[in-house]
Short mmCIF file of C-alpha atoms in Angstrom, two decimals:
data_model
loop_
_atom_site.label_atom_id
_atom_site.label_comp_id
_atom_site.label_asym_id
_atom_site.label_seq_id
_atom_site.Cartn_x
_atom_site.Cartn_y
_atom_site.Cartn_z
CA UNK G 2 24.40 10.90 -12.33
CA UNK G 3 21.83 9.26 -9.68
CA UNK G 4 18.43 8.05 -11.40
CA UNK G 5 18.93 10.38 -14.90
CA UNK G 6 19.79 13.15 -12.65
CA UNK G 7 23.06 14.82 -12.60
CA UNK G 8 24.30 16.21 -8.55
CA UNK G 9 27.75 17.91 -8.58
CA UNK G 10 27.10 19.28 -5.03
CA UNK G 11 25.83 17.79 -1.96
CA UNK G 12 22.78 20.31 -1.71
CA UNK G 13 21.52 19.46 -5.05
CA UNK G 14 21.70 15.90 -4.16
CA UNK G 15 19.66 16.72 -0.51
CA UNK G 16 17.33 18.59 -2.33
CA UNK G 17 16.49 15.70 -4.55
CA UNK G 18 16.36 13.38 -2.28
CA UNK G 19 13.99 15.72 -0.36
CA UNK G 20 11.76 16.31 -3.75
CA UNK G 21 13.14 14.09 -6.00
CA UNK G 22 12.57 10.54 -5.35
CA UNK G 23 8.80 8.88 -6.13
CA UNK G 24 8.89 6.01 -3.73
CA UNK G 25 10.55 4.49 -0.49
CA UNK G 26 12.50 2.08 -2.23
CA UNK G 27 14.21 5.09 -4.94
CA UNK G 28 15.07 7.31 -1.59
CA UNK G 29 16.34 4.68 0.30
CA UNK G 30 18.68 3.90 -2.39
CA UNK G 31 19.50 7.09 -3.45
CA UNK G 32 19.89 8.02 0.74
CA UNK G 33 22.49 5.04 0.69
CA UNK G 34 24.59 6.40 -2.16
CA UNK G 35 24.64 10.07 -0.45
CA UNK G 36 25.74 8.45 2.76
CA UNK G 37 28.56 6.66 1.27
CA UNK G 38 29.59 9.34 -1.19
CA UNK G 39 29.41 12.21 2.02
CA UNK G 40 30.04 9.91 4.88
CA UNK G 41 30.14 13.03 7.05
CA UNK G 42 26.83 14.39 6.35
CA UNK G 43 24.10 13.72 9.26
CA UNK G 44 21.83 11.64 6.11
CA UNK G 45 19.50 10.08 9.50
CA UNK G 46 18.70 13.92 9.90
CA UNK G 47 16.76 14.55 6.74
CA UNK G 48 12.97 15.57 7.07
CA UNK G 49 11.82 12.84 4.51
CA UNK G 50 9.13 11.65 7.10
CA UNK G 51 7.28 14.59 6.52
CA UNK G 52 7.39 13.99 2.63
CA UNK G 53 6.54 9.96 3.09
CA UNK G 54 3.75 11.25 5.27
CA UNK G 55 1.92 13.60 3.15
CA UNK G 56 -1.92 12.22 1.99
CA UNK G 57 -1.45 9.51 4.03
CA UNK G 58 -4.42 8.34 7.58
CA UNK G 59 -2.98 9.42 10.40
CA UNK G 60 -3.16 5.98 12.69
CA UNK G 61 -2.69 6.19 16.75
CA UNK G 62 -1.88 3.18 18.97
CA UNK G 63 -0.12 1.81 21.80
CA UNK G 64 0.49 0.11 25.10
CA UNK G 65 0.31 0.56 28.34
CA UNK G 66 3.75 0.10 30.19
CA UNK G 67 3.24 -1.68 32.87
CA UNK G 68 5.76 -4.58 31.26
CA UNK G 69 7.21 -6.24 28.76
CA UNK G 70 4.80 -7.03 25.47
CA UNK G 71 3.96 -10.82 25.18
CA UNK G 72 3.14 -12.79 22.03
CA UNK G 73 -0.83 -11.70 22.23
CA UNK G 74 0.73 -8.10 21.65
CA UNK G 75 2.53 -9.46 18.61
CA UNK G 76 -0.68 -11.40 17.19
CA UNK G 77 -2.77 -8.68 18.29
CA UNK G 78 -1.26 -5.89 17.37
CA UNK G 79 2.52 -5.63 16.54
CA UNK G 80 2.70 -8.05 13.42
CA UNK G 81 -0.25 -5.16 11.44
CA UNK G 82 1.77 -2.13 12.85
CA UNK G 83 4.35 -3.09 10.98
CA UNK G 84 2.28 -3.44 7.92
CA UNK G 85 1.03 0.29 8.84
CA UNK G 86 4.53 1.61 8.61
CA UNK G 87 4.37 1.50 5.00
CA UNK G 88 0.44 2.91 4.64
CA UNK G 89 -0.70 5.35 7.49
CA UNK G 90 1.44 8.04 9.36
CA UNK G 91 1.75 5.63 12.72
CA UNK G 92 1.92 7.34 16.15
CA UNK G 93 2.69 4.43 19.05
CA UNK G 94 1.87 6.12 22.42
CA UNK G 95 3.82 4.76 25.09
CA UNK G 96 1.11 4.99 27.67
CA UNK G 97 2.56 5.60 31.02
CA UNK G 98 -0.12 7.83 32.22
CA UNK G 99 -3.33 5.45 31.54
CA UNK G 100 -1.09 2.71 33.37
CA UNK G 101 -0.78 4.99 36.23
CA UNK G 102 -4.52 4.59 36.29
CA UNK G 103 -4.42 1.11 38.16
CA UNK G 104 -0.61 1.09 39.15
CA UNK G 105 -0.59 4.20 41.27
CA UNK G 106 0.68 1.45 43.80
CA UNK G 107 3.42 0.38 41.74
CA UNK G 108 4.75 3.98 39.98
CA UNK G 109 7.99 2.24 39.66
CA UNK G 110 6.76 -0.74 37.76
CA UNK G 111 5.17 1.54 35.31
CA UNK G 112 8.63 4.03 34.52
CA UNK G 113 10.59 0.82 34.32
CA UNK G 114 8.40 -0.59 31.69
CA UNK G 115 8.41 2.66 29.23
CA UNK G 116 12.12 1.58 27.67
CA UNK G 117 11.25 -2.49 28.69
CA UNK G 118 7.96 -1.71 25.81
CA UNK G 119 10.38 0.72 23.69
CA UNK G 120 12.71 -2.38 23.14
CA UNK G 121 10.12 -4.66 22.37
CA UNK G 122 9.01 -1.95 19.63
CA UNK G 123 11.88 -1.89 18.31
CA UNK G 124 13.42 -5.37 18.63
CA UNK G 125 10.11 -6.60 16.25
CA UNK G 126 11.23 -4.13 13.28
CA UNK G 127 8.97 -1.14 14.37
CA UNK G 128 11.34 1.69 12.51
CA UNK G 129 11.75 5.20 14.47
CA UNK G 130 12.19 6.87 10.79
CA UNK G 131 8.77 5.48 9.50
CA UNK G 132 6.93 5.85 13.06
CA UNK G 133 6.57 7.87 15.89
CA UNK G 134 7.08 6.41 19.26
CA UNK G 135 6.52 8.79 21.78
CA UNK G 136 5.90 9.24 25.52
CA UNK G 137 2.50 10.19 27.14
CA UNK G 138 3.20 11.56 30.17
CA UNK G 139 5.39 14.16 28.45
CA UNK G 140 2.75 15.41 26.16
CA UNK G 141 0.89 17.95 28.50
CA UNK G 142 -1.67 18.87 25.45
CA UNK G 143 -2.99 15.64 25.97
CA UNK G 144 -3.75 16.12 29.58
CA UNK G 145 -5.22 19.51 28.90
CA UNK G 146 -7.44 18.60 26.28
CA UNK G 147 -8.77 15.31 28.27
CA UNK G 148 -9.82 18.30 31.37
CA UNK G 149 -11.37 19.52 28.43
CA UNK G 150 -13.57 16.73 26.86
CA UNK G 151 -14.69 16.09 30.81
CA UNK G 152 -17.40 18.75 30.68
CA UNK G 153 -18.44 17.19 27.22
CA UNK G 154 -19.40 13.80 28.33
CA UNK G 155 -21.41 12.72 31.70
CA UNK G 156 -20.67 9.88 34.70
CA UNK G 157 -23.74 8.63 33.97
CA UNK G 158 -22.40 8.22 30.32
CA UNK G 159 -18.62 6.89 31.31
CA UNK G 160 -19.77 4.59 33.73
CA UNK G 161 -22.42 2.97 31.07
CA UNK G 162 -19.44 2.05 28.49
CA UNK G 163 -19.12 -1.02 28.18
CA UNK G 164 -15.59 -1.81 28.13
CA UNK G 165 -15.55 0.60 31.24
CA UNK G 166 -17.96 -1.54 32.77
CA UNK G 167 -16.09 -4.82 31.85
CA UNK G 168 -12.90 -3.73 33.36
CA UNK G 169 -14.52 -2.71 36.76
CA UNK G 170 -15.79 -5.98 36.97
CA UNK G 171 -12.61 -7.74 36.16
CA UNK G 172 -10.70 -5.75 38.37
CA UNK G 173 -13.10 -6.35 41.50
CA UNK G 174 -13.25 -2.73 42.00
CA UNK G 175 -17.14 -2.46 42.68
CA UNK G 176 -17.50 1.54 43.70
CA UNK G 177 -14.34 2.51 44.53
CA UNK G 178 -13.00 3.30 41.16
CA UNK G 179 -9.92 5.26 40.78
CA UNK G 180 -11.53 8.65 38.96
CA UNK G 181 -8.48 8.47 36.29
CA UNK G 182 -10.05 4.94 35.48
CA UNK G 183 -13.55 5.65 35.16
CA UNK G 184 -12.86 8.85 33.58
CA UNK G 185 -10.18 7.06 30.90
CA UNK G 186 -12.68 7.11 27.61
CA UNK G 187 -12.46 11.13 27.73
CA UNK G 188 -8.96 10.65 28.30
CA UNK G 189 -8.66 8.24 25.28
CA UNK G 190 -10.48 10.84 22.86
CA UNK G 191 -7.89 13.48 23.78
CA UNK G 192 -5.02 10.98 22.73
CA UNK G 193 -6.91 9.91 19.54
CA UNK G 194 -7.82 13.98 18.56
CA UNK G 195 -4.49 15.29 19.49
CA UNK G 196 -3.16 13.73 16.32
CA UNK G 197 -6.26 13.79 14.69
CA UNK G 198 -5.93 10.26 14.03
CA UNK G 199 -8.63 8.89 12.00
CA UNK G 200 -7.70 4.99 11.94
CA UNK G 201 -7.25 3.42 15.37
CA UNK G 202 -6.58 -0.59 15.56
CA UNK G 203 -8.59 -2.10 18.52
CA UNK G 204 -9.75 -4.67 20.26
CA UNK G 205 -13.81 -6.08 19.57
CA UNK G 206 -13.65 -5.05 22.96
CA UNK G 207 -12.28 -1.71 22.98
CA UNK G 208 -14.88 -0.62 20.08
CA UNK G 209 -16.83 1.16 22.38
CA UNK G 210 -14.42 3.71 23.44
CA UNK G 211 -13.62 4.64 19.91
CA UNK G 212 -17.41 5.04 19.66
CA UNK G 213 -17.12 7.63 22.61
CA UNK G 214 -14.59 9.45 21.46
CA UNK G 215 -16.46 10.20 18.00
CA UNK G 216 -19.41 11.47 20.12
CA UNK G 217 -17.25 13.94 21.98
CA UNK G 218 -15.89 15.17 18.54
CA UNK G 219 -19.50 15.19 17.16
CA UNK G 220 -20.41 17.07 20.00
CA UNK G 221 -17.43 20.15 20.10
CA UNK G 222 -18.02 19.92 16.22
CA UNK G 223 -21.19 21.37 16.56
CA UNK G 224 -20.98 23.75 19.71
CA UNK G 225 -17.97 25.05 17.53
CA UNK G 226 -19.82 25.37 14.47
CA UNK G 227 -17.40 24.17 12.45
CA UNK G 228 -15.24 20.95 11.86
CA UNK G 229 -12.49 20.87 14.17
CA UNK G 230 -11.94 17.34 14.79
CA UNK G 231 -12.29 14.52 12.53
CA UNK G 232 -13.79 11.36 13.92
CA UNK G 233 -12.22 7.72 13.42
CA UNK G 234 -12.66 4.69 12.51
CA UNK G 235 -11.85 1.22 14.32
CA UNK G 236 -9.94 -1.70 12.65
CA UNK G 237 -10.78 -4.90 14.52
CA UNK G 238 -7.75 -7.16 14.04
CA UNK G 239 -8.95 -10.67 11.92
CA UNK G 240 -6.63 -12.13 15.02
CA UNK G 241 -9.01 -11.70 18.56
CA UNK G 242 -6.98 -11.41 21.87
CA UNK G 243 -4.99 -14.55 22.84
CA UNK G 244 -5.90 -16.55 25.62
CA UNK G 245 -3.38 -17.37 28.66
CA UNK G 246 -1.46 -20.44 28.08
CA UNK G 247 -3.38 -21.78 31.09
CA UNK G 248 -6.91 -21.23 28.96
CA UNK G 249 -8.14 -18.03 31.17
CA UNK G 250 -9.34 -15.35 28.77
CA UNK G 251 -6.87 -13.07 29.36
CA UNK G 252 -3.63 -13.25 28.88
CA UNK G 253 -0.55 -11.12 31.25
CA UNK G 254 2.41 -11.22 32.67
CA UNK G 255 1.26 -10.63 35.96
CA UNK G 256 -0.84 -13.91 36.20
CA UNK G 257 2.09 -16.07 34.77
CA UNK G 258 0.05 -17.42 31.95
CA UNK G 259 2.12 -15.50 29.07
CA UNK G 260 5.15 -16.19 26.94
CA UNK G 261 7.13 -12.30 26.59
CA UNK G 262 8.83 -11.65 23.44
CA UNK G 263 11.68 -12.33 25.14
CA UNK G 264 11.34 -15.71 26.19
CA UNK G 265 13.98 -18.09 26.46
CA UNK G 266 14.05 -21.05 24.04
CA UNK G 267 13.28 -23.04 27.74
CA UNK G 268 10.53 -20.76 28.74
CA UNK G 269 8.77 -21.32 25.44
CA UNK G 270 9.31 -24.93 25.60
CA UNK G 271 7.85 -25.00 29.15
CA UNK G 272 4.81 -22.84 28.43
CA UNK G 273 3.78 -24.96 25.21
CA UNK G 274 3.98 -28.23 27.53
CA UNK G 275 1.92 -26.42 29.85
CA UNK G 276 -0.77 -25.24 27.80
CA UNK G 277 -4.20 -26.24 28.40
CA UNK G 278 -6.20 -28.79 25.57
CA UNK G 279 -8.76 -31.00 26.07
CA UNK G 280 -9.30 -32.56 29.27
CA UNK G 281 -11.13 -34.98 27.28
CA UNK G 282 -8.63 -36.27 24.98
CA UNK G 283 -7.11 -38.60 27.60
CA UNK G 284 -5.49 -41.42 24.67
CA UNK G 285 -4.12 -40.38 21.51
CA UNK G 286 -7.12 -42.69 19.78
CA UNK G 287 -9.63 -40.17 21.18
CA UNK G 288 -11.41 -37.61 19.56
CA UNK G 289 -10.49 -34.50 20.53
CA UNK G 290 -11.78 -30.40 20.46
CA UNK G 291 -10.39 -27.83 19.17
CA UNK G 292 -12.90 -25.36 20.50
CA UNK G 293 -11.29 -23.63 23.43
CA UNK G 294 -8.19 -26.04 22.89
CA UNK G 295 -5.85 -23.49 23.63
CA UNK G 296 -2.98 -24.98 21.26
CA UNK G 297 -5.07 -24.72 18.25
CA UNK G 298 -6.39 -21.47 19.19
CA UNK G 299 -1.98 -19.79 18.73
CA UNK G 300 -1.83 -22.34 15.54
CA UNK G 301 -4.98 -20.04 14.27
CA UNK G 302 -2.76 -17.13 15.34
CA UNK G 303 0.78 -18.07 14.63
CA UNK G 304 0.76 -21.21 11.86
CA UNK G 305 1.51 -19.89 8.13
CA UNK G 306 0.64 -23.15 6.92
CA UNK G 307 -3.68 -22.83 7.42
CA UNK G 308 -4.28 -26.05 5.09
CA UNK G 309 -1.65 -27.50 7.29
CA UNK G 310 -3.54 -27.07 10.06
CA UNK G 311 -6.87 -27.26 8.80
CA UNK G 312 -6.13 -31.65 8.25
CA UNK G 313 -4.18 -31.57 11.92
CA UNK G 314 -7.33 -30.19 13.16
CA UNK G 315 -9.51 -32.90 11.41
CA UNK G 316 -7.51 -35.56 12.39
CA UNK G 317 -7.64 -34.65 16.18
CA UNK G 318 -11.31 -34.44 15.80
CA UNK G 319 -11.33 -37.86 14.17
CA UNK G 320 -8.93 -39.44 16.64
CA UNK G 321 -5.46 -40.55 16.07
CA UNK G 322 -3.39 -37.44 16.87
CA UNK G 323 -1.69 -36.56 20.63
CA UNK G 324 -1.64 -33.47 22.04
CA UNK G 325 2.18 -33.96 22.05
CA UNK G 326 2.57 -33.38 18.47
CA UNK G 327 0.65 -30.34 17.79
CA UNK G 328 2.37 -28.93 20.85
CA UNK G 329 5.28 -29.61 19.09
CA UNK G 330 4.43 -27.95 15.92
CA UNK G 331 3.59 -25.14 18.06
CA UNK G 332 6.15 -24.69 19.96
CA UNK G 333 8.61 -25.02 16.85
CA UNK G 334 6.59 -22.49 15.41
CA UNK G 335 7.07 -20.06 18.36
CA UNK G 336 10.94 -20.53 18.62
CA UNK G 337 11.65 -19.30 15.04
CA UNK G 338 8.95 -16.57 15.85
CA UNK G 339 10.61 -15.41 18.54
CA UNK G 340 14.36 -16.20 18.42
CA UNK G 341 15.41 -13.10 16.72
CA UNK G 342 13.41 -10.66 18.48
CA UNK G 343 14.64 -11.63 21.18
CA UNK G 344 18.57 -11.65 19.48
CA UNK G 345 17.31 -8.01 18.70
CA UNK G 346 16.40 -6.79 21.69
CA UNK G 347 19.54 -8.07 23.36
CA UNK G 348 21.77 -6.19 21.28
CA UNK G 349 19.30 -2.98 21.23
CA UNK G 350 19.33 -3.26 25.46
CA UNK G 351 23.23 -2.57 25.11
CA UNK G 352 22.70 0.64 23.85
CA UNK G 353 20.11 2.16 26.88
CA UNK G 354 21.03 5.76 25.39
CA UNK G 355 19.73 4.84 21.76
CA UNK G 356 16.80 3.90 23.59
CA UNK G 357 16.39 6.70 25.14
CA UNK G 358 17.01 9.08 22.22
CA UNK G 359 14.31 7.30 19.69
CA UNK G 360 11.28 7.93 22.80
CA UNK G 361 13.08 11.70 23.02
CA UNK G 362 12.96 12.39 19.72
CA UNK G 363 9.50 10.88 19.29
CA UNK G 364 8.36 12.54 22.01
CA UNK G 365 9.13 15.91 20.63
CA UNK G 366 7.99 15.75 17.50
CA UNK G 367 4.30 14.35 18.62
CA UNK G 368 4.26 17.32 20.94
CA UNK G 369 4.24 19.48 17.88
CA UNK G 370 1.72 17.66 17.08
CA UNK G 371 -0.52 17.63 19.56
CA UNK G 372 -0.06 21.36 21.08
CA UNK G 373 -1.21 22.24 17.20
CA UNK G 374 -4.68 20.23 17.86
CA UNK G 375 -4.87 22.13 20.78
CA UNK G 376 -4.62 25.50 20.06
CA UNK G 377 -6.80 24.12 16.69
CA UNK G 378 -9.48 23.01 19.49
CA UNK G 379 -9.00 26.16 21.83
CA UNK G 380 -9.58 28.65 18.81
CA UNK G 381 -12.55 26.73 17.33
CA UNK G 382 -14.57 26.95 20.86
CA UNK G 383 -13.79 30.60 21.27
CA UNK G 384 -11.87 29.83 24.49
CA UNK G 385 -10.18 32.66 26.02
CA UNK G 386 -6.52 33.58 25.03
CA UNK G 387 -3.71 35.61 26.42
#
């Protein structure tokens, strides 16, 4: 007897634990007891996602692989897709294709970094059973349906997004734009409407291409006459994008101002020492800043403690305190963050073929997902079919 229930074959017992069981917790258990009682039976195998799934928003995000994730990834996003896992159907889209978009110089640097992202997935506790992690570049509805959404939306319109516009700027690439880079919003609503995701977690920034996107659904809602897509809805994370440890606004690999998530107890030490303050605080008896004071800025981020913080911070302002000891609390802060990912990942990068088979497996069963939008978006314009 499992729960009040009596199971005197293994089927019964699958088919309760495929019917049966009211909450994560109950199945887990009750998955753990069929495992050890029929230790030959494939128990990882079982369609409970589907079950777990049911009612619940569908939620897209992702990265683009073009390296490993650093801790702005973690305070950015990471740290609420974990929360997710337990509320919204999550999709992560490893996106290989978009990074293509201004790496086409570097196509190695962006295949290496698929499984270098993958680890860093899973090394922070994102679980393969409770979300999908999946591959773009191996998702061909996704390229179709972007063609598609092109004749729905103008250059005049794509090159007046904001974030678009941003980006050209940052990147010093005046007029000669790579097409795939102006053109990325349309590409963007295909990702988003191939799983008909209606939550997507963004950047303040990145608010205006999920405001596209809804206007190209709006739009081949109402030449289709009928409600083919739904539109979705932005979260804005409470924590903004990190600064580089060197104070720029943006924080990357690339420009050596980032700590990875798999930092060395050395290489966090090193950044933290390096990390920009306030110039002006030259004696500990000074009054210091905490606006644009880098170190305070992760302690906002990263520091459980907030009424902690909240009488360090008025007692730099006052005078009294050295930028030695909050970098200190930081940086103590950071090692217990990131000392077992990094143990994690370690012992996950032994096992390449695991790797391998969680993006795989993904990978297929978000293709299901997205050819269905397709055909969904295909029928509903009265395309032609063979």
């Amino acid at each position: 007897m499992f729960y009040g229930k009596h199971y005197d074959h293994r089927n019964e017992l699958v088919a309760g634990l495929l019917t049966g069981w009211p909450d994560d917790q109950t199945y887990s258990e009750a998955a753990a007891w069929a495992a050890f009682c029929f230790q030959s039976f494939p128990m990882r195998r079982l369609p409970f996602r589907e079950k777990t799934q049911m009612n619940r928003p569908t939620i897209l995000t992702g990265d683009r692989t073009t390296g490993p994730l650093h801790i702005g990834h973690y305070a950015g996003s990471l740290a609420n897709r974990l929360r997710y896992q337990d509320s919204h159907e999550q999709f992560l889209l490893l996106a290989d294709t978009q990074a293509l978009t201004d790496n086409a110089h570097d196509p190695d640097k962006v295949r290496r970094s698929v499984v270098e992202v993958a680890l860093d997935y899973l090394a922070v506790g994102i679980d393969p059973c409770r979300t999908t992690i999946c591959l773009q570049s191996h998702l061909p509805a996704l390229a179709e349906l972007s063609m598609l959404y092109l004749n729905f939306v103008t250059v005049a319109r794509l090159e007046r997004n904001p974030t678009i516009k941003d980006e050209i700027r940052l990147r010093g690439f005046g007029r000669d734009i790579p097409a795939g880079f102006l053109c990325y919003p349309a590409a963007q609503a295909a990702d988003i409407t191939a799983f008909k995701a209606t939550v997507v977690p963004v950047g303040e920034d990145q608010a205006p291409l999920i405001e596209q996107t809804n206007e190209i659904v709006r739009r081949i809602n109402a030449i289709s006459g009928c409600s083919a897509l739904p539109e979705a809805r932005a979260i804005i994370p409470k924590a903004g994008r990190l600064p580089g440890i060197d104070g720029k606004a943006k924080m990357s690999k690339s420009g050596g101002n980032a700590i990875t998530l798999s930092a060395s107890s050395e290489e966090i030490r090193n950044a933290v020492r390096a990390m920009f303050t306030d110039p002006n605080h030259l004696r500990v008896e000074d009054p210091g800043c905490i606006e644009g004071n880098v170190v305070f800025t992760y302690l906002d981020a990263f520091d459980q403690d907030q009424d902690g913080l909240a009488e360090l911070k008025a007692q730099y302002q006052r005078g009294g305190l050295g930028d030695s000891k909050i970098k200190a609390r930081l940086e103590a802060i950071l090692q217990e963050l990131i000392a077992p990912i990094r143990e994690r990942r370690a012992q996950l990068s032994d096992d390449r073929g695991y790797i391998l088979n969680v993006i795989k497996e993904g990978t297929e069963r978000a293709r299901e997902r997205t050819e269905s939008t397709r055909r969904d978006v295909v029928s509903a314009l009265g395309l032609f079919r063979l």
